[in-house]
């Protein structure tokens, strides 16, 4: 664990421009617009439960990646749902240019019952070589989120760790996985019932979903020093052994689950090669924004302004899961008005 030893210094740093981000499973204004959105139906169940804790399906609707250099943190947001059956969200982060694993090695740290090494042999797009891995999952009673992290060093080995759990107090109170050892924080809000459907011919779009998996990682853990950060995320089976078709960047329209058999069965022999799949199966801080809608644009006018404040005031007061509850506090109140005011202006800026 020596390589992780300096993280406490980062945690102690003062607040920064990203002080508005709260790890609660709801997109904050500081994230801006997503860098990737889902174009493909979910083959792992369309989530319909509508509560924060558990979900009956998994979908990755949109992806955000933000670097807060002054504060020392990397923020990743994956909107959508994780079925509460211990399926895995696999998050791969390319944060060191010229290093990492364009093809996953079989000598990575033993985390999550050696689940990481199930991915050995997986080949990514040519300009994606991840250096850091995070996986999270949830299930049980009460519903509980768990996570593990690991280095993906160019030559393998490296360090990894289980970073704890975040229990849901009840179905509609946000959870928090607060890793006081390494400084990571995660939350998941499973209340989305929109986003993509399970219909391969008419999947809809992942745009507009603002709840899901929220991740905060100290930059010092990742090895990042400068440059773009790229993220690739997908939903995998409970044993890290059956990739779904929920990948960001998106698989092409109509793509089935990679485990059946796009060679995402991770059986230790042949594996999925994302370089052979159309499009970038990653997204980057350098990418253009995607999705026409934007944070705070409650009336869908294409900009954030007084019309959105007016809509927000209509829902003023206790309003769990309301679209106008931008900060996810369960109340539409001055905090949400303040977020709208911070976002005032044209979308896509
Ligand atoms: Ca948040
Ligand atoms: Ca790299
Ligand atoms: Ca959906
Ligand atoms: Ca590709």
Coordinates of C-alpha atoms and ligand atoms in Angstrom, one line a residue:
X1 CA 0.0 0.0 0.0
X2 CA 3.0 2.3 0.0
X3 CA 2.1 3.8 -3.3
X4 CA -1.1 5.1 -1.8
X5 CA 0.5 6.6 1.3
X6 CA 0.5 10.3 0.3
X7 CA -3.3 10.6 -0.2
X8 CA -4.0 12.1 3.2
X9 CA -2.0 15.2 2.2
X10 CA -4.4 15.6 -0.7
X11 CA -7.5 15.2 1.4
X12 CA -6.3 18.0 3.7
X13 CA -6.1 20.5 0.8
X14 CA -8.5 23.5 1.0
X15 CA -11.7 23.7 -0.9
X16 CA -11.6 24.6 -4.6
X17 CA -13.9 25.7 -7.5
X18 CA -15.5 22.2 -7.3
X19 CA -16.7 22.7 -3.7
X20 CA -20.3 22.5 -5.0
X21 CA -20.0 18.8 -5.9
X22 CA -21.6 16.5 -3.3
X23 CA -21.2 12.8 -3.6
X24 CA -24.8 11.7 -3.5
X25 CA -25.6 10.1 -6.9
X26 CA -27.0 13.2 -8.4
X27 CA -25.2 15.3 -11.1
X28 CA -24.1 18.6 -9.8
X29 CA -23.8 21.8 -11.8
X30 CA -20.0 21.7 -11.8
X31 CA -20.1 18.6 -14.0
X32 CA -21.5 20.5 -16.9
X33 CA -22.8 18.4 -19.8
X34 CA -21.9 14.8 -20.3
X35 CA -19.1 13.6 -22.5
X36 CA -20.8 10.4 -23.6
X37 CA -24.3 9.2 -23.9
X38 CA -25.9 5.8 -24.4
X39 CA -27.3 5.0 -27.9
X40 CA -27.9 1.3 -27.3
X41 CA -30.7 -0.6 -25.5
X42 CA -29.9 -2.3 -22.2
X43 CA -29.6 -6.1 -22.3
X44 CA -29.3 -6.1 -18.5
X45 CA -32.8 -4.9 -17.7
X46 CA -34.6 -1.6 -18.0
X47 CA -34.8 -0.1 -14.5
X48 CA -38.3 0.7 -13.4
X49 CA -38.3 0.7 -9.6
X50 CA -37.8 4.4 -9.1
X51 CA -36.1 4.4 -5.7
X52 CA -32.6 5.5 -4.7
X53 CA -31.4 2.2 -3.3
X54 CA -32.3 -0.9 -5.3
X55 CA -33.0 -1.3 -9.0
X56 CA -34.3 -4.1 -11.2
X57 CA -32.1 -3.3 -14.2
X58 CA -28.7 -1.9 -15.2
X59 CA -28.1 0.9 -17.7
X60 CA -25.3 3.4 -18.3
X61 CA -27.1 6.4 -19.7
X62 CA -24.4 9.1 -19.8
X63 CA -20.9 9.8 -18.6
X64 CA -19.1 12.8 -17.2
X65 CA -15.4 13.1 -16.2
X66 CA -14.0 16.2 -14.4
X67 CA -10.6 17.0 -13.0
X68 CA -10.4 19.3 -10.1
X69 CA -6.6 19.9 -10.1
X70 CA -6.7 22.6 -7.4
X71 CA -8.7 20.3 -5.0
X72 CA -6.8 17.2 -6.0
X73 CA -9.7 15.1 -7.1
X74 CA -11.1 13.3 -10.1
X75 CA -14.9 13.1 -10.4
X76 CA -16.7 10.6 -12.6
X77 CA -20.4 10.4 -13.0
X78 CA -22.2 7.5 -14.8
X79 CA -25.9 8.2 -14.9
X80 CA -28.3 5.3 -14.9
X81 CA -28.8 2.3 -12.7
X82 CA -27.0 -0.7 -11.2
X83 CA -29.3 -3.7 -10.6
X84 CA -29.0 -4.6 -6.9
X85 CA -27.9 -8.2 -7.7
X86 CA -24.2 -7.6 -7.3
X87 CA -23.6 -7.0 -11.0
X88 CA -20.4 -5.0 -11.4
X89 CA -19.8 -1.5 -12.8
X90 CA -16.3 -1.6 -14.3
X91 CA -14.5 1.7 -14.5
X92 CA -11.2 2.0 -16.3
X93 CA -9.3 5.3 -16.2
X94 CA -6.5 6.3 -18.7
X95 CA -4.8 9.1 -16.8
X96 CA -1.1 8.6 -17.6
X97 CA 0.0 9.1 -21.2
X98 CA 2.3 6.5 -22.6
X99 CA 1.6 4.1 -19.7
X100 CA -1.1 1.6 -18.9
X101 CA -2.7 -1.5 -20.4
X102 CA -4.2 -1.3 -23.9
X103 CA -4.7 -5.1 -23.5
X104 CA -5.5 -6.0 -19.9
X105 CA -2.8 -8.2 -18.3
X106 CA -3.4 -11.2 -16.0
X107 CA -1.0 -10.0 -13.3
X108 CA -3.1 -7.2 -11.8
X109 CA -3.9 -6.9 -8.1
X110 CA -6.2 -9.4 -6.6
X111 CA -9.2 -7.3 -5.8
X112 CA -12.9 -8.3 -5.5
X113 CA -12.1 -12.1 -5.3
X114 CA -9.6 -11.6 -8.2
X115 CA -12.4 -10.3 -10.4
X116 CA -10.1 -7.8 -12.0
X117 CA -8.0 -10.5 -13.5
X118 CA -11.1 -11.9 -15.2
X119 CA -10.7 -9.0 -17.6
X120 CA -7.2 -10.2 -18.7
X121 CA -7.0 -10.2 -22.5
X122 CA -9.6 -7.5 -23.1
X123 CA -8.3 -5.1 -25.7
X124 CA -9.3 -1.5 -25.9
X125 CA -9.5 1.1 -28.6
X126 CA -6.0 2.0 -29.9
X127 CA -5.7 5.3 -28.0
X128 CA -7.0 3.9 -24.6
X129 CA -4.6 2.4 -22.1
X130 CA -6.0 2.5 -18.6
X131 CA -3.8 3.1 -15.6
X132 CA -6.4 2.8 -12.8
X133 CA -9.4 0.6 -12.1
X134 CA -12.4 1.0 -9.9
X135 CA -15.3 -1.4 -9.6
X136 CA -18.5 -1.0 -7.6
X137 CA -21.5 -3.2 -7.0
X138 CA -24.6 -3.3 -4.8
X139 CA -27.1 -5.7 -3.3
X140 CA -28.2 -7.3 -0.1
X141 CA -30.5 -6.2 2.7
X142 CA -30.2 -3.4 3.6
X143 CA -29.0 -2.5 0.1
X144 CA -25.3 -1.9 0.3
X145 CA -22.7 -0.6 -2.2
X146 CA -19.2 -1.9 -2.2
X147 CA -16.1 -0.8 -4.2
X148 CA -12.5 -1.8 -5.0
X149 CA -9.6 0.1 -6.6
X150 CA -6.4 -1.0 -8.3
X151 CA -3.5 0.3 -10.2
X152 CA -3.1 -0.9 -13.8
X153 CA 0.6 -0.6 -14.2
X154 CA 2.2 -1.0 -17.7
X155 CA 4.0 -4.1 -16.5
X156 CA 1.2 -5.4 -14.3
X157 CA 1.2 -6.1 -10.5
X158 CA 0.7 -2.8 -8.7
X159 CA -1.5 -2.2 -5.7
X160 CA -5.2 -2.6 -5.1
X161 CA -7.6 -2.5 -2.2
X162 CA -11.2 -3.0 -1.1
X163 CA -12.3 0.5 -0.1
X164 CA -15.4 -0.2 1.9
X165 CA -19.2 0.0 1.7
X166 CA -22.0 2.5 1.7
X167 CA -25.2 1.2 3.2
X168 CA -28.6 2.7 2.3
X169 CA -30.5 3.7 5.5
X170 CA -33.7 3.4 3.6
X171 CA -34.9 3.2 -0.1
X172 CA -34.9 7.0 -0.6
X173 CA -32.0 8.4 1.4
X174 CA -28.7 8.8 -0.5
X175 CA -26.0 6.5 0.5
X176 CA -22.3 7.3 0.9
X177 CA -19.3 5.0 0.6
X178 CA -16.7 7.1 2.4
X179 CA -13.3 5.6 2.1
X180 CA -11.3 7.2 4.9
X181 CA -8.2 5.2 4.1
X182 CA -7.5 6.3 0.5
X183 CA -9.9 9.3 0.3
X184 CA -12.3 7.9 -2.4
X185 CA -16.1 8.5 -2.1
X186 CA -18.9 6.9 -4.0
X187 CA -22.6 7.0 -4.0
X188 CA -25.3 5.5 -6.2
X189 CA -28.8 6.8 -6.9
X190 CA -30.9 4.2 -8.6
X191 CA -34.1 6.3 -9.0
X192 CA -33.8 6.7 -12.7
X193 CA -36.7 5.3 -14.7
X194 CA -35.9 7.1 -18.0
X195 CA -32.9 6.8 -20.2
X196 CA -32.6 3.9 -22.6
X197 CA -35.1 1.1 -22.8
X198 CA -34.7 -2.6 -23.3
X199 CA -36.0 -2.4 -26.9
X200 CA -33.1 -3.0 -29.3
X201 CA -34.9 -1.3 -32.2
X202 CA -36.1 1.7 -30.2
X203 CA -33.6 2.2 -27.3
X204 CA -34.3 5.9 -26.8
X205 CA -31.4 8.0 -25.5
X206 CA -29.3 8.1 -22.3
X207 CA -29.4 11.9 -22.4
X208 CA -31.3 13.7 -19.7
X209 CA -30.6 11.2 -16.9
X210 CA -29.0 12.9 -14.0
X211 CA -28.9 10.2 -11.3
X212 CA -26.6 7.2 -11.0
X213 CA -23.1 6.3 -9.9
X214 CA -21.0 9.2 -8.6
X215 CA -17.2 8.7 -7.9
X216 CA -14.6 10.9 -6.3
X217 CA -11.0 9.7 -6.5
X218 CA -7.9 11.6 -5.1
X219 CA -5.8 12.4 -8.2
X220 CA -2.6 11.2 -6.4
X221 CA -4.0 7.6 -6.4
X222 CA -4.3 7.6 -10.2
X223 CA -0.8 8.7 -11.1
X224 CA -2.2 11.7 -13.1
X225 CA 0.0 14.7 -13.4
X226 CA -1.3 16.6 -16.5
X227 CA -3.2 16.1 -19.7
X228 CA -6.6 14.6 -20.6
X229 CA -8.2 11.8 -18.6
X230 CA -10.2 9.1 -20.5
X231 CA -12.7 6.8 -18.9
X232 CA -14.3 3.6 -20.1
X233 CA -17.2 2.1 -18.2
X234 CA -19.3 -1.0 -18.6
X235 CA -21.6 -3.2 -16.6
X236 CA -20.4 -6.7 -16.0
X237 CA -21.9 -9.8 -14.4
X238 CA -21.7 -10.6 -10.7
X239 CA -18.5 -12.6 -11.2
X240 CA -16.9 -10.1 -13.5
X241 CA -17.5 -12.7 -16.1
X242 CA -20.3 -11.6 -18.5
X243 CA -20.1 -8.2 -20.0
X244 CA -23.4 -6.5 -20.8
X245 CA -24.1 -4.2 -23.7
X246 CA -24.1 -1.1 -21.5
X247 CA -20.7 0.5 -22.3
X248 CA -19.7 4.1 -22.3
X249 CA -18.8 5.3 -25.0
X250 CA -21.8 3.5 -26.4
X251 CA -21.7 0.3 -28.4
X252 CA -23.4 0.6 -31.8
X253 CA -27.2 0.7 -31.9
X254 CA -28.6 -2.8 -31.6
X255 CA -25.5 -4.4 -30.0
X256 CA -26.2 -7.4 -27.8
X257 CA -24.6 -8.3 -24.5
X258 CA -20.9 -8.8 -25.1
X259 CA -21.0 -11.9 -22.9
X260 CA -23.3 -13.7 -25.3
X261 CA -21.0 -13.9 -27.2
X262 CA -19.2 -10.8 -28.3
X263 CA -16.4 -12.5 -26.4
X264 CA -17.2 -10.6 -23.2
X265 CA -17.6 -13.9 -21.3
X266 CA -14.1 -13.4 -19.8
X267 CA -13.4 -17.2 -19.7
X268 CA -9.7 -16.8 -19.7
X269 CA -9.2 -17.5 -23.4
X270 CA -10.5 -15.2 -26.1
X271 CA -11.8 -11.7 -25.2
X272 CA -13.7 -8.7 -26.5
X273 CA -11.6 -6.4 -28.7
X274 CA -13.1 -2.9 -28.5
X275 CA -10.8 -1.7 -31.2
X276 CA -12.8 -3.8 -33.6
X277 CA -16.1 -2.3 -32.5
X278 CA -17.3 0.9 -34.2
X279 CA -16.8 4.1 -32.2
X280 CA -14.8 5.0 -29.1
X281 CA -15.6 2.8 -26.2
X282 CA -14.2 5.5 -23.9
X283 CA -14.8 9.2 -23.2
X284 CA -12.4 12.0 -22.4
X285 CA -12.1 15.3 -20.7
X286 CA -11.1 16.6 -24.1
X287 CA -14.3 15.4 -25.9
X288 CA -17.0 17.8 -27.0
X289 CA -20.0 17.9 -24.8
X290 CA -22.9 15.6 -25.8
X291 CA -26.7 15.8 -25.2
X292 CA -28.6 18.9 -26.1
X293 CA -30.2 19.2 -22.7
X294 CA -28.2 20.7 -19.9
X295 CA -28.1 20.9 -16.1
X296 CA -30.8 23.2 -14.8
X297 CA -32.7 23.5 -18.1
X298 CA -35.9 22.3 -16.5
X299 CA -38.1 23.6 -19.3
X300 CA -35.9 22.3 -22.1
X301 CA -35.6 25.7 -23.7
X302 CA -31.9 25.3 -24.5
X303 CA -30.8 27.8 -21.9
X304 CA -30.9 28.2 -18.2
X305 CA -32.8 31.2 -16.9
X306 CA -35.8 32.7 -15.3
X307 CA -38.2 30.2 -16.9
X308 CA -36.4 27.4 -15.0
X309 CA -36.5 29.3 -11.8
X310 CA -40.3 29.7 -12.3
X311 CA -40.7 25.9 -12.8
X312 CA -38.6 25.2 -9.8
X313 CA -40.7 27.5 -7.6
X314 CA -43.8 25.5 -8.6
X315 CA -42.3 22.5 -6.8
X316 CA -40.9 24.4 -3.8
X317 CA -40.9 22.4 -0.6
X318 CA -40.5 18.7 0.1
X319 CA -40.2 16.9 -3.2
X320 CA -38.1 13.7 -3.2
X321 CA -37.1 12.6 -6.7
X322 CA -38.4 15.8 -8.3
X323 CA -36.5 16.9 -11.4
X324 CA -36.3 20.4 -9.8
X325 CA -34.5 18.9 -6.7
X326 CA -31.2 19.5 -8.5
X327 CA -29.1 18.9 -5.4
X328 CA -30.9 15.8 -4.5
X329 CA -31.7 17.0 -0.9
X330 CA -35.3 15.8 -1.0
X331 CA -36.5 19.4 -0.9
X332 CA -36.8 21.9 -3.7
X333 CA -35.5 25.0 -2.0
X334 CA -33.0 27.8 -2.1
X335 CA -30.1 25.4 -2.7
X336 CA -31.7 24.4 -6.0
X337 CA -32.4 28.0 -7.0
X338 CA -28.7 28.8 -6.3
X339 CA -27.7 25.9 -8.7
X340 CA -29.9 27.3 -11.4
X341 CA -28.5 30.7 -11.0
X342 CA -24.9 29.3 -11.2
X343 CA -25.9 27.6 -14.5
X344 CA -27.6 30.6 -16.0
X345 CA -26.9 30.9 -19.7
X346 CA -27.0 28.9 -23.0
X347 CA -26.7 25.1 -22.8
X348 CA -23.5 23.5 -24.1
X349 CA -21.3 26.2 -22.7
Ligands
LIG1 CA1 -23.7 14.9 -6.7
LIG2 CA1 -2.4 5.4 -19.8
LIG3 CA1 -34.3 3.0 -18.7
LIG4 CA1 -14.1 1.0 -30.6

